[in-house]
PDB file of C-alpha atoms in Angstrom:
ATOM      1  CA  MET A   7       4.111 -41.539  30.561  1.00 48.00           C
ATOM      2  CA  ALA A   8       7.032 -42.637  27.974  1.00 58.00           C
ATOM      3  CA  SER A   9      10.294 -43.203  28.582  1.00 65.00           C
ATOM      4  CA  THR A  10      12.634 -40.728  27.652  1.00 68.00           C
ATOM      5  CA  ARG A  11      16.165 -41.657  26.817  1.00 75.00           C
ATOM      6  CA  ILE A  12      19.385 -40.055  26.920  1.00 80.00           C
ATOM      7  CA  LEU A  13      23.206 -41.559  26.885  1.00 84.00           C
ATOM      8  CA  ILE A  14      25.970 -39.496  28.482  1.00 86.00           C
ATOM      9  CA  VAL A  15      29.455 -40.761  27.575  1.00 89.00           C
ATOM     10  CA  MET A  16      32.433 -38.960  30.235  1.00 85.00           C
ATOM     11  CA  GLY A  17      35.177 -39.632  30.211  1.00 84.00           C
ATOM     12  CA  VAL A  18      39.415 -38.076  30.343  1.00 82.00           C
ATOM     13  CA  SER A  19      40.458 -35.441  27.470  1.00 79.00           C
ATOM     14  CA  GLY A  20      41.921 -37.739  24.465  1.00 85.00           C
ATOM     15  CA  SER A  21      40.299 -41.284  25.450  1.00 90.00           C
ATOM     16  CA  GLY A  22      37.866 -41.297  22.400  1.00 92.00           C
ATOM     17  CA  LYS A  23      34.152 -40.154  24.337  1.00 91.00           C
ATOM     18  CA  SER A  24      33.282 -38.118  20.938  1.00 91.00           C
ATOM     19  CA  THR A  25      34.591 -40.669  18.749  1.00 94.00           C
ATOM     20  CA  VAL A  26      32.216 -42.983  20.496  1.00 93.00           C
ATOM     21  CA  ALA A  27      29.033 -40.845  20.979  1.00 92.00           C
ATOM     22  CA  ALA A  28      29.137 -40.244  17.226  1.00 93.00           C
ATOM     23  CA  LEU A  29      29.229 -44.506  16.407  1.00 95.00           C
ATOM     24  CA  LEU A  30      26.530 -44.951  18.735  1.00 92.00           C
ATOM     25  CA  ALA A  31      24.449 -41.939  17.499  1.00 89.00           C
ATOM     26  CA  GLY A  32      24.917 -43.079  13.936  1.00 92.00           C
ATOM     27  CA  ARG A  33      23.897 -47.167  14.992  1.00 94.00           C
ATOM     28  CA  LEU A  34      21.195 -45.897  16.977  1.00 88.00           C
ATOM     29  CA  GLY A  35      19.439 -42.747  14.810  1.00 84.00           C
ATOM     30  CA  TRP A  36      19.472 -40.538  17.547  1.00 82.00           C
ATOM     31  CA  ALA A  37      20.711 -36.920  17.419  1.00 76.00           C
ATOM     32  CA  LEU A  38      24.219 -35.908  19.506  1.00 83.00           C
ATOM     33  CA  VAL A  39      24.855 -32.815  21.133  1.00 84.00           C
ATOM     34  CA  GLU A  40      28.828 -32.390  21.419  1.00 85.00           C
ATOM     35  CA  GLY A  41      29.744 -31.623  25.221  1.00 84.00           C
ATOM     36  CA  ASP A  42      32.400 -29.218  24.107  1.00 84.00           C
ATOM     37  CA  ASP A  43      30.052 -27.007  22.610  1.00 85.00           C
ATOM     38  CA  LEU A  44      27.525 -25.961  25.978  1.00 87.00           C
ATOM     39  CA  HIS A  45      30.422 -24.550  26.961  1.00 89.00           C
ATOM     40  CA  PRO A  46      31.319 -20.609  26.474  1.00 89.00           C
ATOM     41  CA  ALA A  47      32.566 -18.889  23.541  1.00 91.00           C
ATOM     42  CA  ALA A  48      35.370 -18.270  26.564  1.00 90.00           C
ATOM     43  CA  ASN A  49      36.199 -21.795  27.537  1.00 89.00           C
ATOM     44  CA  ILE A  50      35.632 -23.342  23.884  1.00 88.00           C
ATOM     45  CA  GLU A  51      38.964 -20.655  23.039  1.00 92.00           C
ATOM     46  CA  LYS A  52      41.221 -21.840  26.239  1.00 90.00           C
ATOM     47  CA  MET A  53      40.893 -25.320  25.488  1.00 86.00           C
ATOM     48  CA  ALA A  54      41.556 -24.236  21.522  1.00 88.00           C
ATOM     49  CA  HIS A  55      44.608 -23.541  22.836  1.00 92.00           C
ATOM     50  CA  GLY A  56      45.149 -25.862  24.832  1.00 88.00           C
ATOM     51  CA  ILE A  57      44.659 -24.392  27.973  1.00 89.00           C
ATOM     52  CA  PRO A  58      42.502 -26.695  30.630  1.00 87.00           C
ATOM     53  CA  LEU A  59      39.322 -25.620  32.377  1.00 87.00           C
ATOM     54  CA  ASP A  60      39.186 -25.730  36.956  1.00 88.00           C
ATOM     55  CA  ASP A  61      35.848 -26.101  38.494  1.00 87.00           C
ATOM     56  CA  ALA A  62      35.816 -22.518  38.712  1.00 88.00           C
ATOM     57  CA  THR A  63      36.052 -21.933  34.527  1.00 84.00           C
ATOM     58  CA  GLY A  64      34.381 -25.245  33.716  1.00 80.00           C
ATOM     59  CA  TYR A  65      31.334 -25.862  35.204  1.00 81.00           C
ATOM     60  CA  PRO A  66      29.519 -22.552  35.922  1.00 84.00           C
ATOM     61  CA  GLY A  67      29.039 -22.044  32.881  1.00 82.00           C
ATOM     62  CA  TRP A  68      28.950 -25.711  30.762  1.00 85.00           C
ATOM     63  CA  LEU A  69      26.560 -27.245  34.080  1.00 86.00           C
ATOM     64  CA  PRO A  70      23.926 -25.576  33.296  1.00 87.00           C
ATOM     65  CA  SER A  71      24.117 -25.740  29.718  1.00 87.00           C
ATOM     66  CA  ALA A  72      24.229 -29.486  30.014  1.00 86.00           C
ATOM     67  CA  SER A  73      21.389 -29.695  32.694  1.00 86.00           C
ATOM     68  CA  ALA A  74      19.003 -27.108  29.807  1.00 87.00           C
ATOM     69  CA  SER A  75      19.490 -30.127  27.253  1.00 84.00           C
ATOM     70  CA  THR A  76      19.175 -32.965  28.634  1.00 81.00           C
ATOM     71  CA  ASN A  77      15.843 -31.315  30.346  1.00 80.00           C
ATOM     72  CA  GLY A  78      14.781 -30.283  27.181  1.00 77.00           C
ATOM     73  CA  VAL A  79      14.022 -33.967  26.060  1.00 69.00           C
ATOM     74  CA  LYS A  80      12.932 -34.634  29.192  1.00 70.00           C
ATOM     75  CA  ARG A  81      10.329 -31.865  27.643  1.00 70.00           C
ATOM     76  CA  ALA A  82      10.361 -33.190  24.188  1.00 68.00           C
ATOM     77  CA  ARG A  83      10.256 -36.594  25.151  1.00 56.00           C
ATOM     78  CA  ALA A  84      12.496 -37.317  22.349  1.00 52.00           C
ATOM     79  CA  GLY A  85      14.616 -40.479  22.087  1.00 50.00           C
ATOM     80  CA  SER A  86      17.860 -38.551  21.677  1.00 50.00           C
ATOM     81  CA  LEU A  87      19.090 -35.061  22.658  1.00 48.00           C
ATOM     82  CA  PRO A  88      18.519 -32.565  20.867  1.00 49.00           C
ATOM     83  CA  VAL A  89      20.463 -30.351  18.195  1.00 47.00           C
ATOM     84  CA  PRO A  90      21.707 -27.052  20.314  1.00 47.00           C
ATOM     85  CA  PRO A  91      21.134 -23.561  18.133  1.00 42.00           C
TER      86      PRO A  91
END
């Protein structure tokens, strides 16, 4: 059985996660899923206005989306994260 490689870049706000992830994806030839895009629209709107998310607003919508994204990769046995629709 082939292994699936998934790389998750994590860190605090403003630390350069998106920049590092984009550079890695480009260098490795992998697709990139931007974690902020996995949030529900209401949370993306809050973040766009500088309103921080707390556990009650951040995780219920984001965590299932992130899980679905990584599980999709496992099912497809891809070497990178799928680009969400």
